Amino acid sequence: MSALNTFDLKPLSVKMKVPTLTFCFFVAVQGQAQAIQLDNGAQRTIGPNTAATDWQLSDGSTLTMNSARATGIDLSASTLNMNRGSQSGAVRASGRSTVNINDSHVTSSDPVLGAVRLENSKAFITNSTVTNSAGMGLQAVSNAGAASLAQIASSSISGASGGALAASGSELHFTQNSVVQGTGAAAFGLALVGATATANQSAIIGNGHGVLFTRGRSDTTDGKLVLDQSVVEGRTGSALSVRGTPGQVPVVSIDVLNGSTLKGGNGNLLSVSGGATATMNVDNSRNLVGNVVGDATSTVHLNLQNNAELKGQLQGVDTVKVGSNSNLFITGDSQARSLTMDRGTVTLGAPGEFYRLKLDSLSGEGRFVGSVNFDEGKASFIDVANQASGNHTLALSASGSELVKTQVVHTGGGDAVFSLEGGPVDMGAYAYNLKQEGNDWFLDTQTRVVSRSARVVTALFNTPVTIMTAEEGSLRARMGELRYSPNSTGLWIRGFGSKYDVSQSSGTGYSQSLQGFSIGADMPLADTQWKVGVFGGNSNSDVNPARGAAGTVKSYFLGTYATWVDEESGFYFDAVAKANRFQNQAKATLSDNTSTKGGYNNVGGGISAEFGRHIKLGDSSFIEPYGRLSTIVVQGGTYSLKNGLQVDGERTRSRTAEAGATVGHEFQLDDGTLIKPYLRAAMVHEFSDNNKVTVNNQTFNNDLSGSRAKYGAGLAVSFTQDLQAHVDVETSTSDKIKQKAAVNVGLRYAF
């Protein structure tokens, strides 16, 4: 601060109406007996062969240096041109002077005055270095109310006490990868004393604060800083520090634009104290990690907009506005007087962190992201002391296993509406809705529903029954063909598909689609009415129990079958034995948009027996009444999902009885092709009603018991005595399960 106080007016200089440092320049000039003086519009050009000395320019004079050297240059109402390869000691410009420094170097060791100092003057510094080993690199101040201007491009400005300073309405503009740096232990990078600075694709670095804002006693202008694709770093202090003192209270505006970054070694991006006022606007910049802090006497405004993000704590902040596609990421308990949400997001810590945001008021429309631990009753918490208004969503990630009634929002009143993003919060076996009680919002056990992950894992334990039934359905059609050609040996292949809708009344609602194929071979047993065969195949099922949850089952099966037919009476008997291996995978997107998955393998087996009679109705028609019994047993399993969901399924069982009839007619075409269309109707009853699955110690029961009506139609075509084709369509319905469609098609070659 001593360097800044240098620019306060002292009693002597007030009487003389001349700034203190200008007076010092005058005294210094009188003592420079060896300095070369240019005045009255004189012009001089010097080169590398000119001896280095001090220069004094006044009254419209011009000094041009071409690869020349000078030990120091003072100019008043004059022009200095330093061209490529030139070097000079300190440069002091006043009285509307102009300094042009191109591809040159200015060095100084003055602890008080900048290596380049401007009073009511302009400087244009390009591809150059300005260095002060004891004081500031660049100073731009006013004189008699007239400010200074410096434009710095592709240059380096450094000083031991500070990189650069602008005061009293002066302006500094850094562009094209310029660097301004304070190199001393606690040096600032840039100081603005009621002045303006811009940085475009440049860096401002201080070993203390990055940018320091203050105000002089006679300043009438506010401070302003605009950063565009630039970096500000305070290595041991704040990136931006705004400090007021009694009678010298700065009001500053800070724009952080287009990917600019702020870094504070003390953890603060912006610190405001001493009654100062600071407004920071962050636009399209996301690499901002640090706190925004104001003391009790100061005023702080923070605005995030256009894809902006800031990660840090808020303390003593007056107003916060979070705009569209922007995110305020809270890294600790925070406080602000007013928060306005304009379709932006406030994130209350990383998953598993439980921070409190204290507000006096809340308005607008926005999104809050937080965490809940049900075991401990901990939650990210929005605490609004006074009025809250607008529509807001909560995106909550959950941990724990048992729900304790957990509060997530409190307001002092108002018409604010809070809702859960993505529906109820998933936690283990259940998901929990938001419940309002007066001015408080809770996650409560009374509003729970089955979670997405629980739905998919319970559905997977139910699907083997429908899978094995669909796979066997294609074989049953093949066995019907055998009754029409009992004495032939054959090879066959079939493709099949099926779609099911299982209602919530079964315990777990889901939809299932299945596709697969089977191949087999059969032959008659010599001197008997029996035919035996073997078969195998594969099917793939997609299971969709809820939005955001899905499962897959890959099934591989082998089996054997036998059929007996008495041609005279028409009685027949079919038997099937089948074994399956299942590969099950479950995945779910939870309410907080995280995902989980898991899987297991198991096996199953089934047997069935059918007895019926083929009755001819004339030469070409028939009716075939039948009865059928079947049983299926599928191995249980224990596994877990990545989110910690524990699943323990008991054995799944199915016991069904079916009674029905098939009617058909045979047509023979002129070319000898036989066409056999048929219709089928049946009633099926499922007896098993107790297939339990335990999810995080919560038990669910898959119950498909009850009766359902089944209808089907098919067509068998014999192209030749050796080649036949078949298509079969079936549907069934009950209050618990609906088979929307089952289709199988196949070919058989006899020899």
CSV table of C-alpha atoms in Angstrom, one decimal, residues 323-723:
chain,number,residue,atom,x,y,z
A,323,GLY,CA,-28.5,-17.6,-16.0
A,324,SER,CA,-29.3,-20.2,-18.6
A,325,ASN,CA,-26.8,-23.1,-19.0
A,326,SER,CA,-24.7,-21.8,-16.1
A,327,ASN,CA,-23.8,-23.5,-12.9
A,328,LEU,CA,-22.9,-22.2,-9.5
A,329,PHE,CA,-21.1,-25.1,-7.8
A,330,ILE,CA,-21.0,-24.7,-4.0
A,331,THR,CA,-18.0,-26.3,-2.4
A,332,GLY,CA,-19.0,-25.5,1.2
A,333,ASP,CA,-21.7,-24.0,3.3
A,334,SER,CA,-22.6,-20.7,1.6
A,335,GLN,CA,-24.6,-17.5,2.1
A,336,ALA,CA,-26.1,-14.9,-0.1
A,337,ARG,CA,-28.8,-12.3,0.5
A,338,SER,CA,-30.7,-12.8,-2.8
A,339,LEU,CA,-30.6,-15.6,-5.4
A,340,THR,CA,-32.3,-15.2,-8.8
A,341,MET,CA,-32.5,-18.3,-10.9
A,342,ASP,CA,-32.8,-17.7,-14.7
A,343,ARG,CA,-33.0,-21.3,-15.9
A,344,GLY,CA,-29.5,-22.0,-14.4
A,345,THR,CA,-28.2,-24.6,-11.9
A,346,VAL,CA,-26.9,-24.4,-8.4
A,347,THR,CA,-24.9,-27.5,-7.4
A,348,LEU,CA,-24.6,-28.0,-3.6
A,349,GLY,CA,-21.4,-30.0,-3.6
A,350,ALA,CA,-20.3,-33.3,-5.2
A,351,PRO,CA,-22.3,-36.5,-4.6
A,352,GLY,CA,-22.0,-37.4,-0.9
A,353,GLU,CA,-21.4,-33.8,0.2
A,354,PHE,CA,-24.1,-32.1,2.2
A,355,TYR,CA,-23.8,-28.3,2.0
A,356,ARG,CA,-26.3,-25.7,3.2
A,357,LEU,CA,-27.1,-22.6,1.1
A,358,LYS,CA,-28.5,-19.8,3.2
A,359,LEU,CA,-30.5,-17.1,1.5
A,360,ASP,CA,-32.7,-14.2,2.4
A,361,SER,CA,-34.8,-14.6,-0.7
A,362,LEU,CA,-35.1,-16.8,-3.8
A,363,SER,CA,-36.8,-16.1,-7.1
A,364,GLY,CA,-37.0,-17.2,-10.7
A,365,GLU,CA,-36.8,-20.6,-12.2
A,366,GLY,CA,-33.9,-23.0,-11.9
A,367,ARG,CA,-32.4,-26.3,-10.9
A,368,PHE,CA,-30.7,-27.4,-7.7
A,369,VAL,CA,-28.4,-30.4,-7.6
A,370,GLY,CA,-27.6,-32.1,-4.2
A,371,SER,CA,-27.2,-35.3,-2.2
A,372,VAL,CA,-29.1,-37.2,0.4
A,373,ASN,CA,-28.0,-39.8,2.9
A,374,PHE,CA,-31.1,-41.6,4.2
A,375,ASP,CA,-29.3,-43.6,6.9
A,376,GLU,CA,-28.1,-40.4,8.7
A,377,GLY,CA,-30.9,-38.0,7.6
A,378,LYS,CA,-28.3,-35.7,6.0
A,379,ALA,CA,-29.1,-33.7,2.9
A,380,SER,CA,-28.0,-30.7,0.8
A,381,PHE,CA,-30.2,-28.0,2.2
A,382,ILE,CA,-31.7,-24.8,0.8
A,383,ASP,CA,-32.6,-22.4,3.6
A,384,VAL,CA,-34.5,-19.3,2.6
A,385,ALA,CA,-35.2,-17.0,5.6
A,386,ASN,CA,-37.8,-14.9,3.9
A,387,GLN,CA,-39.8,-15.1,0.7
A,388,ALA,CA,-39.3,-17.7,-2.0
A,389,SER,CA,-41.0,-17.6,-5.4
A,390,GLY,CA,-40.8,-19.4,-8.8
A,391,ASN,CA,-40.6,-23.0,-10.0
A,392,HIS,CA,-37.5,-25.0,-9.1
A,393,THR,CA,-36.4,-28.6,-9.6
A,394,LEU,CA,-34.3,-30.7,-7.3
A,395,ALA,CA,-31.9,-33.3,-8.7
A,396,LEU,CA,-30.8,-35.4,-5.7
A,397,SER,CA,-28.4,-38.3,-5.6
A,398,ALA,CA,-29.1,-40.7,-2.7
A,399,SER,CA,-27.1,-43.0,-0.5
A,400,GLY,CA,-27.9,-45.2,2.5
A,401,SER,CA,-30.5,-48.0,2.7
A,402,GLU,CA,-33.2,-47.0,5.2
A,403,LEU,CA,-35.1,-43.8,4.9
A,404,VAL,CA,-35.2,-41.3,7.7
A,405,LYS,CA,-37.6,-38.4,7.0
A,406,THR,CA,-35.2,-35.9,5.5
A,407,GLN,CA,-35.7,-32.2,5.0
A,408,VAL,CA,-34.2,-30.6,1.9
A,409,VAL,CA,-35.8,-27.1,1.7
A,410,HIS,CA,-37.1,-24.5,4.1
A,411,THR,CA,-38.6,-21.1,3.2
A,412,GLY,CA,-40.0,-18.2,5.2
A,413,GLY,CA,-43.0,-18.0,2.9
A,414,GLY,CA,-44.0,-17.3,-0.6
A,415,ASP,CA,-45.4,-19.2,-3.5
A,416,ALA,CA,-42.3,-21.2,-4.6
A,417,VAL,CA,-42.8,-24.6,-6.0
A,418,PHE,CA,-40.2,-27.4,-5.7
A,419,SER,CA,-40.3,-30.7,-7.6
A,420,LEU,CA,-38.0,-33.6,-8.1
A,421,GLU,CA,-36.1,-33.7,-11.4
A,422,GLY,CA,-36.6,-37.1,-13.1
A,423,GLY,CA,-39.3,-38.2,-10.7
A,424,PRO,CA,-38.9,-39.8,-7.2
A,425,VAL,CA,-35.4,-40.1,-5.8
A,426,ASP,CA,-34.0,-43.6,-6.2
A,427,MET,CA,-32.7,-45.2,-3.0
A,428,GLY,CA,-32.2,-48.9,-3.0
A,429,ALA,CA,-35.5,-50.8,-3.4
A,430,TYR,CA,-37.7,-47.7,-3.3
A,431,ALA,CA,-37.8,-44.2,-4.7
A,432,TYR,CA,-39.1,-41.3,-2.6
A,433,ASN,CA,-41.3,-38.4,-3.6
A,434,LEU,CA,-41.1,-34.8,-2.3
A,435,LYS,CA,-43.7,-33.8,0.3
A,436,GLN,CA,-44.5,-30.3,1.3
A,437,GLU,CA,-45.4,-29.5,4.9
A,438,GLY,CA,-46.1,-25.8,5.2
A,439,ASN,CA,-42.9,-24.0,4.2
A,440,ASP,CA,-40.8,-27.1,4.4
A,441,TRP,CA,-40.1,-29.9,1.8
A,442,PHE,CA,-39.2,-33.4,2.8
A,443,LEU,CA,-38.4,-36.8,1.3
A,444,ASP,CA,-40.8,-39.0,3.1
A,445,THR,CA,-41.6,-42.7,3.4
A,446,GLN,CA,-45.3,-42.2,2.8
A,447,THR,CA,-44.7,-41.3,-0.8
A,448,ARG,CA,-42.4,-44.1,-1.9
A,449,VAL,CA,-42.6,-46.2,-5.1
A,450,VAL,CA,-40.5,-49.1,-6.3
A,451,SER,CA,-37.2,-47.7,-7.6
A,452,ARG,CA,-36.0,-48.2,-11.2
A,453,SER,CA,-33.2,-50.5,-10.3
A,454,ALA,CA,-35.5,-52.6,-8.1
A,455,ARG,CA,-38.0,-52.9,-10.9
A,456,VAL,CA,-35.4,-54.2,-13.4
A,457,VAL,CA,-33.8,-56.8,-11.1
A,458,THR,CA,-37.2,-58.2,-10.0
A,459,ALA,CA,-38.4,-58.4,-13.6
A,460,LEU,CA,-35.3,-60.4,-14.6
A,461,PHE,CA,-36.2,-63.1,-12.1
A,462,ASN,CA,-39.6,-63.4,-13.7
A,463,THR,CA,-38.6,-63.5,-17.4
A,464,PRO,CA,-37.2,-67.0,-17.6
A,465,VAL,CA,-40.7,-68.4,-17.4
A,466,THR,CA,-41.9,-66.5,-20.4
A,467,ILE,CA,-38.7,-67.2,-22.2
A,468,MET,CA,-38.9,-71.0,-21.8
A,469,THR,CA,-42.5,-71.0,-22.7
A,470,ALA,CA,-41.9,-69.1,-25.9
A,471,GLU,CA,-39.0,-71.3,-26.8
A,472,GLU,CA,-41.0,-74.5,-26.3
A,473,GLY,CA,-43.9,-73.0,-28.3
A,474,SER,CA,-41.9,-73.3,-31.5
A,475,LEU,CA,-41.2,-77.0,-30.7
A,476,ARG,CA,-44.9,-77.8,-30.0
A,477,ALA,CA,-45.7,-76.6,-33.6
A,478,ARG,CA,-43.1,-79.0,-34.9
A,479,MET,CA,-44.5,-81.9,-32.9
A,480,GLY,CA,-47.9,-81.2,-34.5
A,481,GLU,CA,-46.3,-81.7,-37.9
A,482,LEU,CA,-45.0,-85.1,-36.8
A,483,ARG,CA,-48.5,-86.4,-36.4
A,484,TYR,CA,-49.1,-85.7,-40.0
A,485,SER,CA,-45.9,-87.6,-41.2
A,486,PRO,CA,-45.1,-90.1,-38.5
A,487,ASN,CA,-42.8,-92.4,-40.5
A,488,SER,CA,-40.2,-89.9,-41.8
A,489,THR,CA,-36.9,-88.8,-40.4
A,490,GLY,CA,-36.2,-85.1,-40.6
A,491,LEU,CA,-34.2,-82.0,-39.9
A,492,TRP,CA,-35.9,-78.7,-39.0
A,493,ILE,CA,-35.1,-75.1,-38.2
A,494,ARG,CA,-37.4,-72.4,-36.8
A,495,GLY,CA,-37.3,-68.7,-35.9
A,496,PHE,CA,-39.6,-67.2,-33.3
A,497,GLY,CA,-40.4,-64.0,-31.6
A,498,SER,CA,-42.7,-62.9,-28.9
A,499,LYS,CA,-43.8,-59.8,-27.0
A,500,TYR,CA,-45.3,-59.7,-23.5
A,501,ASP,CA,-46.7,-57.0,-21.3
A,502,VAL,CA,-46.7,-57.9,-17.6
A,503,SER,CA,-48.9,-55.7,-15.4
A,504,GLN,CA,-48.0,-54.1,-12.1
A,505,SER,CA,-50.6,-56.4,-10.4
A,506,SER,CA,-48.1,-59.3,-10.8
A,507,GLY,CA,-45.7,-57.6,-8.4
A,508,THR,CA,-43.5,-56.1,-11.1
A,509,GLY,CA,-44.7,-54.5,-14.3
A,510,TYR,CA,-42.6,-54.7,-17.4
A,511,SER,CA,-42.6,-55.3,-21.2
A,512,GLN,CA,-40.5,-58.0,-22.8
A,513,SER,CA,-39.6,-58.7,-26.4
A,514,LEU,CA,-37.9,-61.9,-27.4
A,515,GLN,CA,-36.3,-63.3,-30.6
A,516,GLY,CA,-34.6,-66.6,-31.2
A,517,PHE,CA,-34.2,-69.7,-33.3
A,518,SER,CA,-34.2,-73.5,-32.7
A,519,ILE,CA,-32.9,-76.4,-34.7
A,520,GLY,CA,-33.6,-80.1,-34.3
A,521,ALA,CA,-33.7,-83.6,-35.7
A,522,ASP,CA,-36.1,-86.5,-35.2
A,523,MET,CA,-36.6,-90.0,-36.3
A,524,PRO,CA,-39.1,-92.8,-35.8
A,525,LEU,CA,-38.3,-95.8,-33.5
A,526,ALA,CA,-38.4,-99.0,-35.5
A,527,ASP,CA,-41.5,-101.1,-35.1
A,528,THR,CA,-43.1,-98.6,-32.7
A,529,GLN,CA,-45.5,-95.7,-32.8
A,530,TRP,CA,-42.9,-93.4,-31.2
A,531,LYS,CA,-40.8,-90.7,-32.7
A,532,VAL,CA,-38.0,-89.1,-30.8
A,533,GLY,CA,-35.9,-86.0,-31.4
A,534,VAL,CA,-33.3,-83.5,-30.0
A,535,PHE,CA,-33.2,-79.8,-30.3
A,536,GLY,CA,-31.3,-76.7,-29.3
A,537,GLY,CA,-31.2,-73.0,-29.8
A,538,ASN,CA,-30.8,-69.5,-28.5
A,539,SER,CA,-33.0,-66.5,-27.8
A,540,ASN,CA,-32.4,-62.9,-26.7
A,541,SER,CA,-34.8,-60.9,-24.6
A,542,ASP,CA,-35.1,-57.1,-23.9
A,543,VAL,CA,-36.9,-56.3,-20.6
A,544,ASN,CA,-38.1,-52.8,-20.0
A,545,PRO,CA,-39.7,-52.3,-16.6
A,546,ALA,CA,-39.7,-48.5,-16.4
A,547,ARG,CA,-38.4,-45.4,-18.0
A,548,GLY,CA,-34.6,-45.4,-17.5
A,549,ALA,CA,-34.4,-49.1,-16.6
A,550,ALA,CA,-33.7,-52.0,-18.9
A,551,GLY,CA,-32.5,-55.6,-18.8
A,552,THR,CA,-31.3,-58.2,-21.2
A,553,VAL,CA,-31.4,-62.0,-21.1
A,554,LYS,CA,-29.5,-64.3,-23.3
A,555,SER,CA,-30.9,-67.9,-23.3
A,556,TYR,CA,-29.2,-71.0,-24.6
A,557,PHE,CA,-31.1,-74.3,-24.5
A,558,LEU,CA,-30.9,-78.0,-25.3
A,559,GLY,CA,-33.7,-80.6,-25.0
A,560,THR,CA,-35.2,-83.8,-26.2
A,561,TYR,CA,-38.7,-84.7,-27.1
A,562,ALA,CA,-40.9,-87.7,-28.0
A,563,THR,CA,-44.3,-88.2,-29.5
A,564,TRP,CA,-46.6,-91.2,-29.7
A,565,VAL,CA,-49.5,-91.5,-32.2
A,566,ASP,CA,-52.1,-94.2,-32.6
A,567,GLU,CA,-53.1,-93.8,-36.2
A,568,GLU,CA,-56.3,-95.8,-35.9
A,569,SER,CA,-57.8,-94.0,-32.9
A,570,GLY,CA,-56.0,-90.6,-33.4
A,571,PHE,CA,-54.8,-90.5,-29.8
A,572,TYR,CA,-51.4,-88.9,-29.3
A,573,PHE,CA,-49.0,-88.1,-26.5
A,574,ASP,CA,-46.1,-85.6,-26.5
A,575,ALA,CA,-43.4,-85.1,-24.0
A,576,VAL,CA,-40.6,-82.5,-23.8
A,577,ALA,CA,-37.6,-82.1,-21.5
A,578,LYS,CA,-35.5,-79.0,-21.8
A,579,ALA,CA,-32.6,-77.3,-20.0
A,580,ASN,CA,-31.6,-73.6,-20.2
A,581,ARG,CA,-28.7,-71.4,-19.3
A,582,PHE,CA,-29.4,-67.7,-18.8
A,583,GLN,CA,-27.1,-64.7,-18.9
A,584,ASN,CA,-28.9,-61.8,-17.2
A,585,GLN,CA,-27.9,-58.1,-17.3
A,586,ALA,CA,-29.6,-55.2,-15.5
A,587,LYS,CA,-29.0,-51.5,-15.9
A,588,ALA,CA,-30.8,-48.4,-14.8
A,589,THR,CA,-30.4,-44.6,-15.0
A,590,LEU,CA,-31.2,-43.3,-11.6
A,591,SER,CA,-33.1,-40.1,-10.7
A,592,ASP,CA,-29.9,-38.1,-10.5
A,593,ASN,CA,-28.9,-39.2,-14.0
A,594,THR,CA,-26.1,-41.6,-12.7
A,595,SER,CA,-26.3,-45.1,-14.0
A,596,THR,CA,-25.9,-48.5,-12.4
A,597,LYS,CA,-25.7,-52.0,-13.7
A,598,GLY,CA,-25.0,-55.6,-12.7
A,599,GLY,CA,-25.6,-59.2,-13.8
A,600,TYR,CA,-25.7,-62.9,-13.0
A,601,ASN,CA,-25.9,-66.3,-14.7
A,602,ASN,CA,-28.3,-69.1,-13.8
A,603,VAL,CA,-29.9,-72.2,-15.2
A,604,GLY,CA,-33.3,-73.6,-15.5
A,605,GLY,CA,-35.2,-76.7,-16.6
A,606,GLY,CA,-38.7,-77.7,-17.6
A,607,ILE,CA,-40.8,-80.7,-18.6
A,608,SER,CA,-44.2,-80.9,-20.2
A,609,ALA,CA,-46.6,-83.5,-21.3
A,610,GLU,CA,-49.6,-83.2,-23.7
A,611,PHE,CA,-52.3,-85.7,-24.4
A,612,GLY,CA,-55.0,-85.4,-27.1
A,613,ARG,CA,-56.8,-86.9,-30.0
A,614,HIS,CA,-56.7,-86.1,-33.7
A,615,ILE,CA,-60.3,-86.5,-34.9
A,616,LYS,CA,-61.0,-86.4,-38.7
A,617,LEU,CA,-64.1,-84.6,-39.9
A,618,GLY,CA,-64.6,-86.0,-43.3
A,619,ASP,CA,-61.7,-86.4,-45.7
A,620,SER,CA,-60.0,-83.0,-45.3
A,621,SER,CA,-61.0,-81.4,-41.9
A,622,PHE,CA,-60.0,-82.3,-38.4
A,623,ILE,CA,-60.4,-81.2,-34.7
A,624,GLU,CA,-57.8,-81.9,-32.1
A,625,PRO,CA,-58.8,-81.5,-28.4
A,626,TYR,CA,-55.9,-81.7,-26.0
A,627,GLY,CA,-54.8,-81.2,-22.4
A,628,ARG,CA,-51.3,-80.2,-21.3
A,629,LEU,CA,-49.3,-80.0,-18.0
A,630,SER,CA,-46.0,-78.3,-17.6
A,631,THR,CA,-43.6,-77.3,-14.9
A,632,ILE,CA,-40.5,-75.0,-14.9
A,633,VAL,CA,-37.9,-74.4,-12.2
A,634,VAL,CA,-35.3,-71.7,-12.6
A,635,GLN,CA,-32.3,-71.3,-10.3
A,636,GLY,CA,-32.3,-68.3,-8.0
A,637,GLY,CA,-29.3,-66.0,-7.6
A,638,THR,CA,-27.6,-63.4,-5.4
A,639,TYR,CA,-25.8,-60.4,-6.9
A,640,SER,CA,-25.4,-56.6,-6.5
A,641,LEU,CA,-25.5,-53.6,-8.8
A,642,LYS,CA,-22.8,-51.0,-8.9
A,643,ASN,CA,-24.8,-48.6,-6.8
A,644,GLY,CA,-24.8,-51.2,-3.9
A,645,LEU,CA,-28.2,-52.6,-4.5
A,646,GLN,CA,-28.3,-56.1,-3.1
A,647,VAL,CA,-30.5,-58.7,-4.8
A,648,ASP,CA,-31.4,-62.2,-3.6
A,649,GLY,CA,-33.9,-64.1,-5.8
A,650,GLU,CA,-35.4,-67.4,-4.8
A,651,ARG,CA,-36.0,-70.2,-7.3
A,652,THR,CA,-38.6,-69.2,-9.8
A,653,ARG,CA,-41.3,-71.8,-10.4
A,654,SER,CA,-44.1,-72.2,-12.9
A,655,ARG,CA,-46.8,-74.9,-12.9
A,656,THR,CA,-49.5,-74.6,-15.7
A,657,ALA,CA,-52.4,-76.6,-16.9
A,658,GLU,CA,-53.8,-76.0,-20.4
A,659,ALA,CA,-56.9,-77.3,-22.2
A,660,GLY,CA,-58.0,-76.4,-25.7
A,661,ALA,CA,-58.6,-77.5,-29.2
A,662,THR,CA,-57.3,-77.1,-32.7
A,663,VAL,CA,-59.4,-77.2,-35.9
A,664,GLY,CA,-58.1,-77.2,-39.4
A,665,HIS,CA,-58.7,-78.2,-43.0
A,666,GLU,CA,-56.4,-79.5,-45.8
A,667,PHE,CA,-56.3,-78.1,-49.3
A,668,GLN,CA,-54.5,-79.7,-52.2
A,669,LEU,CA,-53.5,-77.5,-55.1
A,670,ASP,CA,-53.2,-78.7,-58.8
A,671,ASP,CA,-49.4,-78.9,-58.5
A,672,GLY,CA,-49.7,-81.3,-55.6
A,673,THR,CA,-48.9,-78.7,-52.8
A,674,LEU,CA,-50.8,-79.4,-49.6
A,675,ILE,CA,-51.9,-76.4,-47.5
A,676,LYS,CA,-53.2,-76.9,-44.0
A,677,PRO,CA,-54.6,-73.8,-42.2
A,678,TYR,CA,-55.8,-74.2,-38.6
A,679,LEU,CA,-57.2,-72.3,-35.6
A,680,ARG,CA,-56.6,-72.9,-31.9
A,681,ALA,CA,-58.2,-71.8,-28.7
A,682,ALA,CA,-57.3,-72.7,-25.2
A,683,MET,CA,-57.4,-71.8,-21.5
A,684,VAL,CA,-54.2,-71.8,-19.5
A,685,HIS,CA,-54.0,-71.6,-15.7
A,686,GLU,CA,-50.8,-70.7,-13.8
A,687,PHE,CA,-50.7,-72.2,-10.3
A,688,SER,CA,-47.4,-70.7,-9.0
A,689,ASP,CA,-48.0,-67.5,-7.0
A,690,ASN,CA,-44.9,-67.2,-4.7
A,691,ASN,CA,-41.7,-66.3,-6.5
A,692,LYS,CA,-39.9,-64.0,-4.1
A,693,VAL,CA,-37.1,-61.5,-4.7
A,694,THR,CA,-35.4,-59.6,-1.9
A,695,VAL,CA,-33.9,-56.2,-2.7
A,696,ASN,CA,-32.0,-54.5,0.1
A,697,ASN,CA,-34.0,-56.5,2.6
A,698,GLN,CA,-37.2,-55.5,1.0
A,699,THR,CA,-39.2,-58.5,-0.3
A,700,PHE,CA,-41.1,-58.5,-3.6
A,701,ASN,CA,-43.3,-61.3,-5.0
A,702,ASN,CA,-43.6,-62.1,-8.7
A,703,ASP,CA,-47.1,-63.5,-9.0
A,704,LEU,CA,-48.3,-64.6,-12.5
A,705,SER,CA,-51.0,-66.9,-11.1
A,706,GLY,CA,-54.4,-67.0,-12.7
A,707,SER,CA,-56.1,-68.0,-15.9
A,708,ARG,CA,-55.6,-66.6,-19.3
A,709,ALA,CA,-57.3,-67.2,-22.7
A,710,LYS,CA,-55.1,-68.1,-25.6
A,711,TYR,CA,-55.8,-67.9,-29.3
A,712,GLY,CA,-53.8,-68.9,-32.3
A,713,ALA,CA,-53.7,-69.6,-36.0
A,714,GLY,CA,-51.3,-71.3,-38.3
A,715,LEU,CA,-50.5,-72.6,-41.8
A,716,ALA,CA,-48.5,-75.7,-42.8
A,717,VAL,CA,-47.5,-76.1,-46.4
A,718,SER,CA,-46.0,-79.2,-48.0
A,719,PHE,CA,-44.2,-78.2,-51.2
A,720,THR,CA,-43.0,-81.8,-51.8
A,721,GLN,CA,-43.0,-85.0,-49.9
A,722,ASP,CA,-39.6,-83.9,-48.5
A,723,LEU,CA,-40.0,-80.2,-47.9
